[in-house]
Amino acid sequence: MGAFCSVIKFENLQELKRLCHWGPIIALGVIAICSTMAMIDSVLWYWPLHTTGGSVNFIMLINWTVMILYNYFNAMFIGPGFVPLGWKPENSQDSMYLQYCKVCQAYKAPRSHHCRKCNRCVLKMDHHCPWINNCCGFQNHASFTLFLLLAPLGCIHAAFIFVMTMYTQLYNRLSFGWNTVKVDMSAARRDPLPLIPFGLAAFAATLFALGLALGTTIAVGMLFFIQMKIILRNKTSIESWIEEKAKDRIQYYQLDEVFVFPYDMGSRWKNFKQVFTWSGVPEGDGLAWPIREGCHQYDLTIEQLKQKADKRVRSVRYRVIEDYSGACCPLNKGIKTFFTSPCTEEPRIRLQRGEFILATRGLRYWLYGDKILDDSFVEGVSRIRGWFPRNCVEKCPCDAETDQAPEGEKKNR
């Protein structure tokens, strides 16, 4: 009921405009096509409602659709939760550990980040998802993950219906010769005959829906496993990148310290309960978080401040070793790179061998950063920004970085 209540409130009616975006239009279109075709194929041509199995199957299809849409609209309309405008920590001395957002005129609470799309600081921000046209964060992380689980399960059920429908309807209509295969669409297997015959148009629609169902199962299923992996570590995609840069900073300066992620409770079950609760409402207010023993509430934000002060860590330098066309899902960069392409509206950038990239964040198989156009590494000078595959670049060796850096960077050192 949470999604429904959030929609009917007058002050939240503006949230309905989130539906007017290519992401929700495509997502809802795929859900509508797969669920509708599965119900039609089941009732008319595979498992009629007058049988017990057919009735149970039809109820299950409706159940999948309702649960998928419920969690989808929850994730979209309830939203991630935002840091209150003008927010300050209760203890004024704690502000020295926090970054200040000039847009929101507020301090960034622990685990929060500013989203350029939402134009607000998001609580426990994971990423901005174009498919829900909203951020995934503190309040909607559970609903978003449940949607990623239920969508592939519903599509697997629908794909089974599509395959069995085509099999049962075409079984007696195919005849094989030495060099030919004939299809007699006038023949029918069921007795009595269905109200609407399974013709060429029905076959084409079922085949198309099968392709959508299988594609959704693979793509969304992989996103679910990625989300569950970081949830069981009580991290977000952004925090994983911060941790990676922390280890790089410690290694580069050969510091006698170890960065311990403060929000990993040390148990997968405890981390799981930080996101999923029986009430559906996450624990806490998103501003203060439980931490593991021996850590400080602001360990992560202090590390962010260190990285912000250290320009070398804030933007890790990479050299391009393989050309990249800028394709959204490149097939020639490996199957893992293809299926883990970032679900974001942010652009991809073309790469040519020998160019240099400053990466500011990334995923396991993708990086996000700036390509330098003019031999100058001065902040804000002529850059192209976007995503690119990690296997197209290599990190510049620390001992050879000065010798191989362009003249512009040498002057800035």
Tab-separated table of N, CA and C in Angstrom, residues 199-308:
chain	number	residue	atom	x	y	z
A	199	GLY	N	-2.859	-18.736	-35.226
A	199	GLY	CA	-2.381	-18.449	-36.572
A	199	GLY	C	-0.979	-17.883	-36.586
A	200	LEU	N	-0.612	-17.360	-37.747
A	200	LEU	CA	0.732	-16.823	-37.941
A	200	LEU	C	0.983	-15.598	-37.062
A	201	ALA	N	-0.034	-14.748	-36.924
A	201	ALA	CA	0.127	-13.547	-36.090
A	201	ALA	C	0.342	-13.932	-34.629
A	202	ALA	N	-0.408	-14.923	-34.144
A	202	ALA	CA	-0.246	-15.371	-32.757
A	202	ALA	C	1.127	-15.991	-32.547
A	203	PHE	N	1.588	-16.733	-33.540
A	203	PHE	CA	2.915	-17.336	-33.438
A	203	PHE	C	4.002	-16.257	-33.375
A	204	ALA	N	3.896	-15.232	-34.223
A	204	ALA	CA	4.888	-14.151	-34.239
A	204	ALA	C	4.880	-13.378	-32.918
A	205	ALA	N	3.683	-13.095	-32.393
A	205	ALA	CA	3.581	-12.361	-31.130
A	205	ALA	C	4.158	-13.180	-29.974
A	206	THR	N	3.884	-14.486	-29.971
A	206	THR	CA	4.413	-15.352	-28.915
A	206	THR	C	5.931	-15.445	-28.988
A	207	LEU	N	6.457	-15.550	-30.201
A	207	LEU	CA	7.909	-15.628	-30.376
A	207	LEU	C	8.585	-14.332	-29.931
A	208	PHE	N	7.964	-13.200	-30.243
A	208	PHE	CA	8.507	-11.896	-29.832
A	208	PHE	C	8.501	-11.772	-28.309
A	209	ALA	N	7.389	-12.175	-27.683
A	209	ALA	CA	7.299	-12.115	-26.219
A	209	ALA	C	8.311	-13.047	-25.571
A	210	LEU	N	8.569	-14.189	-26.201
A	210	LEU	CA	9.570	-15.119	-25.673
A	210	LEU	C	10.955	-14.480	-25.677
A	211	GLY	N	11.280	-13.762	-26.747
A	211	GLY	CA	12.562	-13.070	-26.806
A	211	GLY	C	12.695	-12.021	-25.713
A	212	LEU	N	11.618	-11.263	-25.486
A	212	LEU	CA	11.646	-10.258	-24.413
A	212	LEU	C	11.816	-10.922	-23.042
A	213	ALA	N	11.111	-12.011	-22.827
A	213	ALA	CA	11.176	-12.685	-21.527
A	213	ALA	C	12.569	-13.241	-21.256
A	214	LEU	N	13.167	-13.863	-22.254
A	214	LEU	CA	14.502	-14.421	-22.063
A	214	LEU	C	15.544	-13.324	-21.865
A	215	GLY	N	15.443	-12.247	-22.654
A	215	GLY	CA	16.373	-11.133	-22.503
A	215	GLY	C	16.266	-10.472	-21.140
A	216	THR	N	15.027	-10.301	-20.669
A	216	THR	CA	14.820	-9.702	-19.351
A	216	THR	C	15.359	-10.603	-18.250
A	217	THR	N	15.159	-11.902	-18.390
A	217	THR	CA	15.655	-12.840	-17.383
A	217	THR	C	17.161	-12.742	-17.229
A	218	ILE	N	17.867	-12.671	-18.340
A	218	ILE	CA	19.334	-12.624	-18.286
A	218	ILE	C	19.815	-11.276	-17.753
A	219	ALA	N	19.318	-10.182	-18.354
A	219	ALA	CA	19.815	-8.852	-18.011
A	219	ALA	C	19.456	-8.465	-16.577
A	220	VAL	N	18.178	-8.583	-16.228
A	220	VAL	CA	17.732	-8.179	-14.893
A	220	VAL	C	18.242	-9.156	-13.838
A	221	GLY	N	18.342	-10.439	-14.208
A	221	GLY	CA	18.876	-11.414	-13.258
A	221	GLY	C	20.306	-11.103	-12.857
A	222	MET	N	21.132	-10.667	-13.802
A	222	MET	CA	22.508	-10.307	-13.476
A	222	MET	C	22.553	-9.068	-12.591
A	223	LEU	N	21.657	-8.108	-12.832
A	223	LEU	CA	21.587	-6.935	-11.966
A	223	LEU	C	21.204	-7.327	-10.540
A	224	PHE	N	20.322	-8.318	-10.419
A	224	PHE	CA	19.928	-8.777	-9.080
A	224	PHE	C	21.126	-9.356	-8.331
A	225	PHE	N	21.916	-10.178	-8.987
A	225	PHE	CA	23.070	-10.773	-8.317
A	225	PHE	C	24.091	-9.700	-7.930
A	226	ILE	N	24.256	-8.680	-8.761
A	226	ILE	CA	25.163	-7.583	-8.425
A	226	ILE	C	24.668	-6.846	-7.193
A	227	GLN	N	23.360	-6.567	-7.137
A	227	GLN	CA	22.800	-5.865	-5.982
A	227	GLN	C	22.907	-6.703	-4.710
A	228	MET	N	22.626	-7.992	-4.802
A	228	MET	CA	22.703	-8.843	-3.624
A	228	MET	C	24.133	-8.948	-3.110
A	229	LYS	N	25.091	-8.917	-4.015
A	229	LYS	CA	26.490	-9.014	-3.609
A	229	LYS	C	26.885	-7.823	-2.741
A	230	ILE	N	26.471	-6.618	-3.131
A	230	ILE	CA	26.842	-5.437	-2.348
A	230	ILE	C	25.965	-5.304	-1.105
A	231	ILE	N	24.712	-5.794	-1.162
A	231	ILE	CA	23.843	-5.741	0.021
A	231	ILE	C	24.402	-6.625	1.124
A	232	LEU	N	24.896	-7.810	0.777
A	232	LEU	CA	25.433	-8.726	1.776
A	232	LEU	C	26.733	-8.208	2.384
A	233	ARG	N	27.316	-7.196	1.761
A	233	ARG	CA	28.490	-6.526	2.330
A	233	ARG	C	28.118	-5.170	2.921
A	234	ASN	N	26.821	-4.847	2.861
A	234	ASN	CA	26.294	-3.579	3.360
A	234	ASN	C	27.000	-2.389	2.726
A	235	LYS	N	27.205	-2.476	1.414
A	235	LYS	CA	27.845	-1.406	0.670
A	235	LYS	C	26.915	-0.944	-0.439
A	236	THR	N	27.307	0.158	-1.085
A	236	THR	CA	26.680	0.601	-2.321
A	236	THR	C	27.742	0.584	-3.409
A	237	SER	N	27.310	0.762	-4.653
A	237	SER	CA	28.266	0.784	-5.764
A	237	SER	C	29.279	1.912	-5.592
A	238	ILE	N	28.817	3.060	-5.115
A	238	ILE	CA	29.709	4.201	-4.911
A	238	ILE	C	30.696	3.910	-3.799
A	239	GLU	N	30.232	3.292	-2.713
A	239	GLU	CA	31.117	3.002	-1.592
A	239	GLU	C	32.161	1.955	-1.946
A	240	SER	N	31.828	1.029	-2.834
A	240	SER	CA	32.810	0.049	-3.290
A	240	SER	C	33.959	0.742	-4.015
A	241	TRP	N	33.618	1.765	-4.798
A	241	TRP	CA	34.638	2.521	-5.518
A	241	TRP	C	35.474	3.355	-4.548
A	242	ILE	N	34.855	3.934	-3.537
A	242	ILE	CA	35.599	4.696	-2.528
A	242	ILE	C	36.581	3.789	-1.803
A	243	GLU	N	36.146	2.575	-1.479
A	243	GLU	CA	37.026	1.625	-0.802
A	243	GLU	C	38.204	1.239	-1.690
A	244	GLU	N	37.936	1.054	-2.977
A	244	GLU	CA	39.012	0.713	-3.907
A	244	GLU	C	40.041	1.840	-3.991
A	245	LYS	N	39.563	3.079	-4.027
A	245	LYS	CA	40.486	4.218	-4.082
A	245	LYS	C	41.233	4.387	-2.759
A	246	ALA	N	40.619	4.014	-1.637
A	246	ALA	CA	41.305	4.080	-0.347
A	246	ALA	C	42.493	3.124	-0.329
A	247	LYS	N	42.289	1.918	-0.822
A	247	LYS	CA	43.389	0.961	-0.882
A	247	LYS	C	44.479	1.448	-1.821
A	248	ASP	N	44.096	2.092	-2.918
A	248	ASP	CA	45.080	2.632	-3.856
A	248	ASP	C	45.889	3.750	-3.203
A	249	ARG	N	45.226	4.606	-2.423
A	249	ARG	CA	45.926	5.710	-1.745
A	249	ARG	C	46.927	5.177	-0.724
A	250	ILE	N	46.518	4.172	0.047
A	250	ILE	CA	47.400	3.596	1.068
A	250	ILE	C	48.602	2.924	0.422
A	251	GLN	N	48.364	2.223	-0.685
A	251	GLN	CA	49.459	1.537	-1.366
A	251	GLN	C	50.418	2.533	-2.016
A	252	TYR	N	49.880	3.595	-2.604
A	252	TYR	CA	50.716	4.563	-3.310
A	252	TYR	C	51.657	5.279	-2.349
A	253	TYR	N	51.144	5.699	-1.196
A	253	TYR	CA	51.959	6.421	-0.230
A	253	TYR	C	52.622	5.503	0.789
A	254	GLN	N	52.413	4.167	0.640
A	254	GLN	CA	53.008	3.171	1.520
A	254	GLN	C	52.743	3.511	2.991
A	255	LEU	N	51.470	3.749	3.287
A	255	LEU	CA	51.077	4.133	4.635
A	255	LEU	C	50.896	2.901	5.512
A	256	ASP	N	51.189	3.056	6.777
A	256	ASP	CA	51.021	1.970	7.731
A	256	ASP	C	49.620	2.038	8.330
A	257	GLU	N	48.621	1.821	7.486
A	257	GLU	CA	47.239	1.848	7.938
A	257	GLU	C	46.406	0.914	7.073
A	258	VAL	N	45.274	0.515	7.588
A	258	VAL	CA	44.355	-0.369	6.866
A	258	VAL	C	42.978	0.272	6.897
A	259	PHE	N	42.365	0.414	5.721
A	259	PHE	CA	41.019	0.989	5.679
A	259	PHE	C	39.997	-0.122	5.912
A	260	VAL	N	39.194	0.043	6.952
A	260	VAL	CA	38.138	-0.915	7.279
A	260	VAL	C	36.792	-0.252	7.001
A	261	PHE	N	36.002	-0.882	6.148
A	261	PHE	CA	34.698	-0.318	5.822
A	261	PHE	C	33.829	-0.341	7.084
A	262	PRO	N	33.384	0.819	7.571
A	262	PRO	CA	32.758	0.879	8.901
A	262	PRO	C	31.352	0.319	8.988
A	263	TYR	N	30.663	0.159	7.848
A	263	TYR	CA	29.249	-0.228	7.901
A	263	TYR	C	29.022	-1.716	7.654
A	264	ASP	N	30.094	-2.474	7.390
A	264	ASP	CA	29.988	-3.925	7.276
A	264	ASP	C	29.895	-4.499	8.682
A	265	MET	N	28.747	-5.054	9.021
A	265	MET	CA	28.507	-5.512	10.384
A	265	MET	C	29.210	-6.830	10.709
A	266	GLY	N	29.941	-7.382	9.741
A	266	GLY	CA	30.682	-8.611	9.979
A	266	GLY	C	29.888	-9.875	9.770
A	267	SER	N	28.608	-9.760	9.470
A	267	SER	CA	27.740	-10.917	9.240
A	267	SER	C	26.833	-10.615	8.053
A	268	ARG	N	26.743	-11.561	7.129
A	268	ARG	CA	25.877	-11.356	5.963
A	268	ARG	C	24.423	-11.193	6.366
A	269	TRP	N	23.998	-11.914	7.397
A	269	TRP	CA	22.611	-11.816	7.842
A	269	TRP	C	22.332	-10.439	8.432
A	270	LYS	N	23.263	-9.910	9.236
A	270	LYS	CA	23.099	-8.573	9.798
A	270	LYS	C	23.106	-7.516	8.695
A	271	ASN	N	23.969	-7.692	7.713
A	271	ASN	CA	23.986	-6.759	6.587
A	271	ASN	C	22.687	-6.828	5.791
A	272	PHE	N	22.173	-8.047	5.625
A	272	PHE	CA	20.907	-8.249	4.904
A	272	PHE	C	19.771	-7.512	5.601
A	273	LYS	N	19.738	-7.578	6.940
A	273	LYS	CA	18.659	-6.939	7.689
A	273	LYS	C	18.762	-5.414	7.689
A	274	GLN	N	19.904	-4.861	7.274
A	274	GLN	CA	20.019	-3.420	7.145
A	274	GLN	C	19.178	-2.896	5.982
A	275	VAL	N	18.855	-3.758	5.029
A	275	VAL	CA	18.076	-3.357	3.843
A	275	VAL	C	16.665	-3.929	3.894
A	276	PHE	N	16.547	-5.222	4.234
A	276	PHE	CA	15.250	-5.901	4.204
A	276	PHE	C	14.699	-6.064	5.614
A	277	THR	N	13.475	-5.588	5.816
A	277	THR	CA	12.780	-5.746	7.096
A	277	THR	C	11.380	-6.294	6.824
A	278	TRP	N	10.756	-6.879	7.870
A	278	TRP	CA	9.409	-7.433	7.697
A	278	TRP	C	8.396	-6.336	7.392
A	279	SER	N	8.603	-5.142	7.923
A	279	SER	CA	7.664	-4.045	7.689
A	279	SER	C	7.852	-3.397	6.329
A	280	GLY	N	8.978	-3.665	5.690
A	280	GLY	CA	9.260	-3.020	4.415
A	280	GLY	C	9.874	-1.641	4.552
A	281	VAL	N	9.950	-1.146	5.784
A	281	VAL	CA	10.538	0.174	6.046
A	281	VAL	C	11.932	-0.041	6.620
A	282	PRO	N	12.971	0.528	6.002
A	282	PRO	CA	14.325	0.314	6.515
A	282	PRO	C	14.515	0.912	7.900
A	283	GLU	N	15.420	0.331	8.659
A	283	GLU	CA	15.691	0.809	10.005
A	283	GLU	C	16.447	2.136	9.973
A	284	GLY	N	16.172	2.984	10.966
A	284	GLY	CA	16.893	4.234	11.082
A	284	GLY	C	16.300	5.342	10.239
A	285	ASP	N	17.023	6.466	10.195
A	285	ASP	CA	16.561	7.634	9.444
A	285	ASP	C	17.421	7.943	8.231
A	286	GLY	N	18.443	7.128	7.967
A	286	GLY	CA	19.303	7.351	6.818
A	286	GLY	C	20.377	8.398	7.047
A	287	LEU	N	20.383	9.018	8.210
A	287	LEU	CA	21.378	10.052	8.523
A	287	LEU	C	22.482	9.505	9.425
A	288	ALA	N	22.124	8.598	10.334
A	288	ALA	CA	23.087	7.953	11.225
A	288	ALA	C	22.982	6.442	11.024
A	289	TRP	N	24.146	5.762	11.102
A	289	TRP	CA	24.182	4.342	10.777
A	289	TRP	C	24.897	3.554	11.860
A	290	PRO	N	24.459	2.319	12.102
A	290	PRO	CA	25.230	1.451	13.009
A	290	PRO	C	26.559	1.082	12.364
A	291	ILE	N	27.592	0.984	13.169
A	291	ILE	CA	28.929	0.708	12.651
A	291	ILE	C	29.503	-0.506	13.367
A	292	ARG	N	30.499	-1.112	12.736
A	292	ARG	CA	31.140	-2.277	13.326
A	292	ARG	C	32.077	-1.841	14.440
A	293	GLU	N	32.367	-2.762	15.315
A	293	GLU	CA	33.181	-2.459	16.494
A	293	GLU	C	34.574	-1.992	16.078
A	294	GLY	N	35.041	-0.949	16.723
A	294	GLY	CA	36.365	-0.415	16.442
A	294	GLY	C	36.393	0.657	15.375
A	295	CYS	N	35.237	0.976	14.775
A	295	CYS	CA	35.172	1.988	13.727
A	295	CYS	C	34.485	3.245	14.243
A	296	HIS	N	34.640	4.314	13.474
A	296	HIS	CA	34.046	5.604	13.817
A	296	HIS	C	32.920	5.914	12.838
A	297	GLN	N	31.904	6.625	13.286
A	297	GLN	CA	30.748	6.953	12.454
A	297	GLN	C	31.156	7.669	11.169
A	298	TYR	N	32.258	8.423	11.227
A	298	TYR	CA	32.651	9.236	10.072
A	298	TYR	C	33.901	8.715	9.373
A	299	ASP	N	34.238	7.442	9.565
A	299	ASP	CA	35.435	6.888	8.915
A	299	ASP	C	35.352	7.003	7.390
A	300	LEU	N	34.174	6.697	6.842
A	300	LEU	CA	34.028	6.746	5.390
A	300	LEU	C	34.086	8.181	4.878
A	301	THR	N	33.441	9.099	5.564
A	301	THR	CA	33.461	10.494	5.106
A	301	THR	C	34.847	11.108	5.274
A	302	ILE	N	35.569	10.689	6.316
A	302	ILE	CA	36.945	11.167	6.479
A	302	ILE	C	37.809	10.675	5.327
A	303	GLU	N	37.594	9.430	4.917
A	303	GLU	CA	38.337	8.898	3.771
A	303	GLU	C	37.997	9.660	2.492
A	304	GLN	N	36.721	10.025	2.332
A	304	GLN	CA	36.336	10.821	1.168
A	304	GLN	C	37.041	12.167	1.162
A	305	LEU	N	37.163	12.799	2.328
A	305	LEU	CA	37.852	14.083	2.420
A	305	LEU	C	39.330	13.929	2.078
A	306	LYS	N	39.946	12.833	2.500
A	306	LYS	CA	41.342	12.579	2.154
A	306	LYS	C	41.502	12.419	0.648
A	307	GLN	N	40.570	11.694	0.028
A	307	GLN	CA	40.654	11.478	-1.409
A	307	GLN	C	40.383	12.771	-2.176
A	308	LYS	N	39.498	13.592	-1.661
A	308	LYS	CA	39.217	14.860	-2.310
A	308	LYS	C	40.426	15.784	-2.254
